[in-house]
Amino acid sequence: MPEPWTDVLDYACVWADGETEELGVVKKITTNAYWNFGKNYDGTRSHAEGTTFKLTELLQEDWADCRDMSATVHVFAKGIGCSSLNVRRIDGPFVYKPIKPIGMILWQVDTWNFHQVANYSGIYDACLQLDPSNPRISLGEDINGTYKNDLFDSGDWLPGIPFSYTEVK
């Protein structure tokens, strides 16, 4: 089995190829994590809890949740030198507008108890596409601006304090 850190470098270097600035690296890693990581959304379990990310397990599975995808962007970007990146959890519960989760074909509407994203001068969400009339992955949007407008339908929207993963296994 390959070592997880060499896998991080393999993915991150290919995904961020050609970028010389942190912002471009974070955008490309987020976009490629959504489109090219081979994961399917499963919101019932996670490889990331608290500040621990079980990277080795994630790399062996075909499923991921929002914590996994925000941790992927966080750890992969930091692995190639991006220092100003963290993750941010939005507590609810809240009903979300139509989204297309990673690996899914159909747009969905449901309720979340929380959602977690990568945070670098705005929101970077590798877990979903927003807005079926103009589909996009969030790349740098304000957590309480367009991102909230296109994701949040009703309930509680409580953005938490940004944090980092301190243990990666």
PDB file of C-alpha atoms in Angstrom:
ATOM      1  CA  MET A   1       0.000   0.000   0.000  1.00  0.00           C
ATOM      2  CA  PRO A   2       1.344   3.482  -0.851  1.00  0.00           C
ATOM      3  CA  GLU A   3       2.189   5.829   1.990  1.00  0.00           C
ATOM      4  CA  PRO A   4      -0.582   8.398   2.574  1.00  0.00           C
ATOM      5  CA  TRP A   5       1.792  11.379   2.488  1.00  0.00           C
ATOM      6  CA  THR A   6       3.161  10.410  -0.914  1.00  0.00           C
ATOM      7  CA  ASP A   7      -0.452  10.132  -2.099  1.00  0.00           C
ATOM      8  CA  VAL A   8      -1.131  13.651  -0.775  1.00  0.00           C
ATOM      9  CA  LEU A   9       1.826  14.975  -2.744  1.00  0.00           C
ATOM     10  CA  ASP A  10       0.827  13.002  -5.845  1.00  0.00           C
ATOM     11  CA  TYR A  11      -2.720  14.385  -5.815  1.00  0.00           C
ATOM     12  CA  ALA A  12      -1.846  17.923  -4.728  1.00  0.00           C
ATOM     13  CA  CYS A  13       1.017  18.403  -7.176  1.00  0.00           C
ATOM     14  CA  VAL A  14      -1.005  17.146 -10.139  1.00  0.00           C
ATOM     15  CA  TRP A  15      -4.135  19.068  -9.132  1.00  0.00           C
ATOM     16  CA  ALA A  16      -2.275  22.361  -8.532  1.00  0.00           C
ATOM     17  CA  ASP A  17       0.053  22.040 -11.519  1.00  0.00           C
ATOM     18  CA  GLY A  18       1.075  25.407 -12.930  1.00  0.00           C
ATOM     19  CA  GLU A  19      -0.027  27.485  -9.944  1.00  0.00           C
ATOM     20  CA  THR A  20       2.485  29.694  -8.158  1.00  0.00           C
ATOM     21  CA  GLU A  21       0.190  31.523  -5.715  1.00  0.00           C
ATOM     22  CA  GLU A  22      -1.662  30.047  -2.717  1.00  0.00           C
ATOM     23  CA  LEU A  23      -5.050  31.264  -3.941  1.00  0.00           C
ATOM     24  CA  GLY A  24      -4.681  29.440  -7.258  1.00  0.00           C
ATOM     25  CA  VAL A  25      -3.495  26.292  -5.492  1.00  0.00           C
ATOM     26  CA  VAL A  26      -6.491  26.284  -3.124  1.00  0.00           C
ATOM     27  CA  LYS A  27      -8.921  26.843  -6.017  1.00  0.00           C
ATOM     28  CA  LYS A  28      -7.442  24.033  -8.103  1.00  0.00           C
ATOM     29  CA  ILE A  29      -7.257  21.571  -5.204  1.00  0.00           C
ATOM     30  CA  THR A  30     -10.882  22.310  -4.279  1.00  0.00           C
ATOM     31  CA  THR A  31     -12.073  21.913  -7.869  1.00  0.00           C
ATOM     32  CA  ASN A  32     -10.115  18.712  -8.468  1.00  0.00           C
ATOM     33  CA  ALA A  33     -11.129  17.222  -5.122  1.00  0.00           C
ATOM     34  CA  TYR A  34     -14.771  17.596  -6.182  1.00  0.00           C
ATOM     35  CA  TRP A  35     -14.359  16.375  -9.764  1.00  0.00           C
ATOM     36  CA  ASN A  36     -11.412  13.963  -9.678  1.00  0.00           C
ATOM     37  CA  PHE A  37     -11.080  12.349  -6.241  1.00  0.00           C
ATOM     38  CA  GLY A  38     -13.481   9.471  -6.956  1.00  0.00           C
ATOM     39  CA  LYS A  39     -15.559   9.938  -3.803  1.00  0.00           C
ATOM     40  CA  ASN A  40     -19.327   9.638  -3.360  1.00  0.00           C
ATOM     41  CA  TYR A  41     -21.151  11.637  -0.722  1.00  0.00           C
ATOM     42  CA  ASP A  42     -22.178   9.839   2.469  1.00  0.00           C
ATOM     43  CA  GLY A  43     -23.314  12.181   5.217  1.00  0.00           C
ATOM     44  CA  THR A  44     -23.791   9.404   7.777  1.00  0.00           C
ATOM     45  CA  ARG A  45     -20.105   8.802   8.555  1.00  0.00           C
ATOM     46  CA  SER A  46     -16.741  10.552   8.362  1.00  0.00           C
ATOM     47  CA  HIS A  47     -12.982  10.061   8.383  1.00  0.00           C
ATOM     48  CA  ALA A  48     -12.562  13.403  10.173  1.00  0.00           C
ATOM     49  CA  GLU A  49     -13.629  14.020  13.758  1.00  0.00           C
ATOM     50  CA  GLY A  50     -12.649  16.975  15.877  1.00  0.00           C
ATOM     51  CA  THR A  51      -9.126  17.915  14.787  1.00  0.00           C
ATOM     52  CA  THR A  52      -8.176  14.364  13.689  1.00  0.00           C
ATOM     53  CA  PHE A  53      -8.264  13.351  10.019  1.00  0.00           C
ATOM     54  CA  LYS A  54      -7.953   9.645   9.154  1.00  0.00           C
ATOM     55  CA  LEU A  55      -6.370  10.224   5.770  1.00  0.00           C
ATOM     56  CA  THR A  56      -5.203   6.638   5.250  1.00  0.00           C
ATOM     57  CA  GLU A  57      -8.773   5.370   5.689  1.00  0.00           C
ATOM     58  CA  LEU A  58     -10.179   8.052   3.366  1.00  0.00           C
ATOM     59  CA  LEU A  59      -7.744   7.085   0.629  1.00  0.00           C
ATOM     60  CA  GLN A  60      -8.913   3.451   0.870  1.00  0.00           C
ATOM     61  CA  GLU A  61     -12.659   4.243   0.687  1.00  0.00           C
ATOM     62  CA  ASP A  62     -14.906   5.526  -2.093  1.00  0.00           C
ATOM     63  CA  TRP A  63     -17.093   7.701   0.162  1.00  0.00           C
ATOM     64  CA  ALA A  64     -16.658  11.036   1.916  1.00  0.00           C
ATOM     65  CA  ASP A  65     -18.651  13.645   3.809  1.00  0.00           C
ATOM     66  CA  CYS A  66     -18.216  17.407   4.166  1.00  0.00           C
ATOM     67  CA  ARG A  67     -15.666  17.022   6.970  1.00  0.00           C
ATOM     68  CA  ASP A  68     -13.599  14.678   4.803  1.00  0.00           C
ATOM     69  CA  MET A  69     -13.671  17.005   1.816  1.00  0.00           C
ATOM     70  CA  SER A  70     -12.816  20.126   3.818  1.00  0.00           C
ATOM     71  CA  ALA A  71      -9.989  18.170   5.480  1.00  0.00           C
ATOM     72  CA  THR A  72      -8.787  17.023   2.053  1.00  0.00           C
ATOM     73  CA  VAL A  73      -8.527  20.599   0.781  1.00  0.00           C
ATOM     74  CA  HIS A  74      -6.903  21.688   4.061  1.00  0.00           C
ATOM     75  CA  VAL A  75      -4.309  18.893   4.283  1.00  0.00           C
ATOM     76  CA  PHE A  76      -3.500  18.653   0.558  1.00  0.00           C
ATOM     77  CA  ALA A  77      -2.978  22.420   0.185  1.00  0.00           C
ATOM     78  CA  LYS A  78      -0.897  22.601   3.363  1.00  0.00           C
ATOM     79  CA  GLY A  79       1.087  19.596   2.147  1.00  0.00           C
ATOM     80  CA  ILE A  80       2.468  21.665  -0.728  1.00  0.00           C
ATOM     81  CA  GLY A  81       3.071  24.832   1.235  1.00  0.00           C
ATOM     82  CA  CYS A  82      -0.189  26.755   1.666  1.00  0.00           C
ATOM     83  CA  SER A  83      -0.049  28.111   5.195  1.00  0.00           C
ATOM     84  CA  SER A  84      -3.134  30.318   5.555  1.00  0.00           C
ATOM     85  CA  LEU A  85      -5.789  27.633   5.164  1.00  0.00           C
ATOM     86  CA  ASN A  86      -8.141  26.191   7.788  1.00  0.00           C
ATOM     87  CA  VAL A  87     -11.637  24.709   7.995  1.00  0.00           C
ATOM     88  CA  ARG A  88     -14.888  26.114   9.289  1.00  0.00           C
ATOM     89  CA  ARG A  89     -18.040  24.406  10.503  1.00  0.00           C
ATOM     90  CA  ILE A  90     -21.513  25.893  10.068  1.00  0.00           C
ATOM     91  CA  ASP A  91     -23.831  24.585  12.759  1.00  0.00           C
ATOM     92  CA  GLY A  92     -27.562  24.201  12.232  1.00  0.00           C
ATOM     93  CA  PRO A  93     -29.790  22.399  11.846  1.00  0.00           C
ATOM     94  CA  PHE A  94     -30.758  23.921   8.529  1.00  0.00           C
ATOM     95  CA  VAL A  95     -32.660  22.976   5.392  1.00  0.00           C
ATOM     96  CA  TYR A  96     -30.467  23.458   2.351  1.00  0.00           C
ATOM     97  CA  LYS A  97     -31.447  24.490  -1.158  1.00  0.00           C
ATOM     98  CA  PRO A  98     -30.749  22.129  -4.087  1.00  0.00           C
ATOM     99  CA  ILE A  99     -27.161  20.874  -4.104  1.00  0.00           C
ATOM    100  CA  LYS A 100     -25.266  18.284  -6.102  1.00  0.00           C
ATOM    101  CA  PRO A 101     -23.067  16.418  -3.603  1.00  0.00           C
ATOM    102  CA  ILE A 102     -19.724  14.965  -4.651  1.00  0.00           C
ATOM    103  CA  GLY A 103     -20.128  11.854  -6.800  1.00  0.00           C
ATOM    104  CA  MET A 104     -23.901  12.202  -7.124  1.00  0.00           C
ATOM    105  CA  ILE A 105     -25.877  12.572 -10.357  1.00  0.00           C
ATOM    106  CA  LEU A 106     -29.021  14.226  -9.012  1.00  0.00           C
ATOM    107  CA  TRP A 107     -29.585  17.483  -7.175  1.00  0.00           C
ATOM    108  CA  GLN A 108     -30.925  17.045  -3.628  1.00  0.00           C
ATOM    109  CA  VAL A 109     -32.689  18.986  -0.892  1.00  0.00           C
ATOM    110  CA  ASP A 110     -32.620  17.868   2.747  1.00  0.00           C
ATOM    111  CA  THR A 111     -31.611  18.987   6.246  1.00  0.00           C
ATOM    112  CA  TRP A 112     -28.157  19.060   7.811  1.00  0.00           C
ATOM    113  CA  ASN A 113     -27.218  19.388  11.457  1.00  0.00           C
ATOM    114  CA  PHE A 114     -24.024  21.097  10.256  1.00  0.00           C
ATOM    115  CA  HIS A 115     -21.820  21.548   7.203  1.00  0.00           C
ATOM    116  CA  GLN A 116     -18.042  22.013   7.050  1.00  0.00           C
ATOM    117  CA  VAL A 117     -15.909  23.771   4.437  1.00  0.00           C
ATOM    118  CA  ALA A 118     -12.323  24.799   3.792  1.00  0.00           C
ATOM    119  CA  ASN A 119     -11.631  28.432   4.649  1.00  0.00           C
ATOM    120  CA  TYR A 120      -9.075  30.632   2.854  1.00  0.00           C
ATOM    121  CA  SER A 121     -10.125  34.241   2.389  1.00  0.00           C
ATOM    122  CA  GLY A 122     -13.601  32.818   1.774  1.00  0.00           C
ATOM    123  CA  ILE A 123     -15.302  29.448   1.484  1.00  0.00           C
ATOM    124  CA  TYR A 124     -13.914  26.567  -0.595  1.00  0.00           C
ATOM    125  CA  ASP A 125     -16.412  23.712  -0.712  1.00  0.00           C
ATOM    126  CA  ALA A 126     -15.196  20.505  -2.394  1.00  0.00           C
ATOM    127  CA  CYS A 127     -18.262  18.595  -1.187  1.00  0.00           C
ATOM    128  CA  LEU A 128     -20.963  20.052  -3.416  1.00  0.00           C
ATOM    129  CA  GLN A 129     -22.135  22.184  -6.297  1.00  0.00           C
ATOM    130  CA  LEU A 130     -24.559  25.020  -5.628  1.00  0.00           C
ATOM    131  CA  ASP A 131     -27.380  26.519  -7.709  1.00  0.00           C
ATOM    132  CA  PRO A 132     -28.754  24.149 -10.371  1.00  0.00           C
ATOM    133  CA  SER A 133     -29.572  27.127 -12.652  1.00  0.00           C
ATOM    134  CA  ASN A 134     -25.873  28.111 -12.688  1.00  0.00           C
ATOM    135  CA  PRO A 135     -23.922  25.176 -11.161  1.00  0.00           C
ATOM    136  CA  ARG A 136     -20.668  25.989  -9.426  1.00  0.00           C
ATOM    137  CA  ILE A 137     -18.279  24.881  -6.711  1.00  0.00           C
ATOM    138  CA  SER A 138     -17.770  27.579  -4.100  1.00  0.00           C
ATOM    139  CA  LEU A 139     -14.305  29.079  -4.561  1.00  0.00           C
ATOM    140  CA  GLY A 140     -13.739  32.028  -2.249  1.00  0.00           C
ATOM    141  CA  GLU A 141     -17.283  33.118  -1.499  1.00  0.00           C
ATOM    142  CA  ASP A 142     -18.288  34.940   1.690  1.00  0.00           C
ATOM    143  CA  ILE A 143     -19.765  32.493   4.216  1.00  0.00           C
ATOM    144  CA  ASN A 144     -22.665  34.884   4.883  1.00  0.00           C
ATOM    145  CA  GLY A 145     -22.984  36.218   1.320  1.00  0.00           C
ATOM    146  CA  THR A 146     -23.643  34.425  -1.966  1.00  0.00           C
ATOM    147  CA  TYR A 147     -22.634  31.081  -0.467  1.00  0.00           C
ATOM    148  CA  LYS A 148     -25.275  31.288   2.264  1.00  0.00           C
ATOM    149  CA  ASN A 149     -27.847  32.697  -0.152  1.00  0.00           C
ATOM    150  CA  ASP A 150     -27.445  29.730  -2.521  1.00  0.00           C
ATOM    151  CA  LEU A 151     -27.154  27.003   0.148  1.00  0.00           C
ATOM    152  CA  PHE A 152     -29.281  27.984   3.142  1.00  0.00           C
ATOM    153  CA  ASP A 153     -33.078  27.734   2.949  1.00  0.00           C
ATOM    154  CA  SER A 154     -34.273  27.827   6.567  1.00  0.00           C
ATOM    155  CA  GLY A 155     -33.263  26.976  10.123  1.00  0.00           C
ATOM    156  CA  ASP A 156     -30.142  27.992  12.043  1.00  0.00           C
ATOM    157  CA  TRP A 157     -26.969  29.230  10.309  1.00  0.00           C
ATOM    158  CA  LEU A 158     -24.182  29.494  12.865  1.00  0.00           C
ATOM    159  CA  PRO A 159     -20.659  29.750  11.372  1.00  0.00           C
ATOM    160  CA  GLY A 160     -18.054  28.583  13.873  1.00  0.00           C
ATOM    161  CA  ILE A 161     -14.511  29.657  14.529  1.00  0.00           C
ATOM    162  CA  PRO A 162     -11.987  28.436  11.919  1.00  0.00           C
ATOM    163  CA  PHE A 163      -9.732  25.572  13.045  1.00  0.00           C
ATOM    164  CA  SER A 164      -7.035  23.272  11.669  1.00  0.00           C
ATOM    165  CA  TYR A 165      -6.500  19.535  11.645  1.00  0.00           C
ATOM    166  CA  THR A 166      -3.684  18.838  14.084  1.00  0.00           C
ATOM    167  CA  GLU A 167      -3.513  15.049  13.770  1.00  0.00           C
ATOM    168  CA  VAL A 168      -3.468  13.300  10.408  1.00  0.00           C
ATOM    169  CA  LYS A 169      -3.260   9.510  10.396  1.00  0.00           C
TER     170      LYS A 169
END
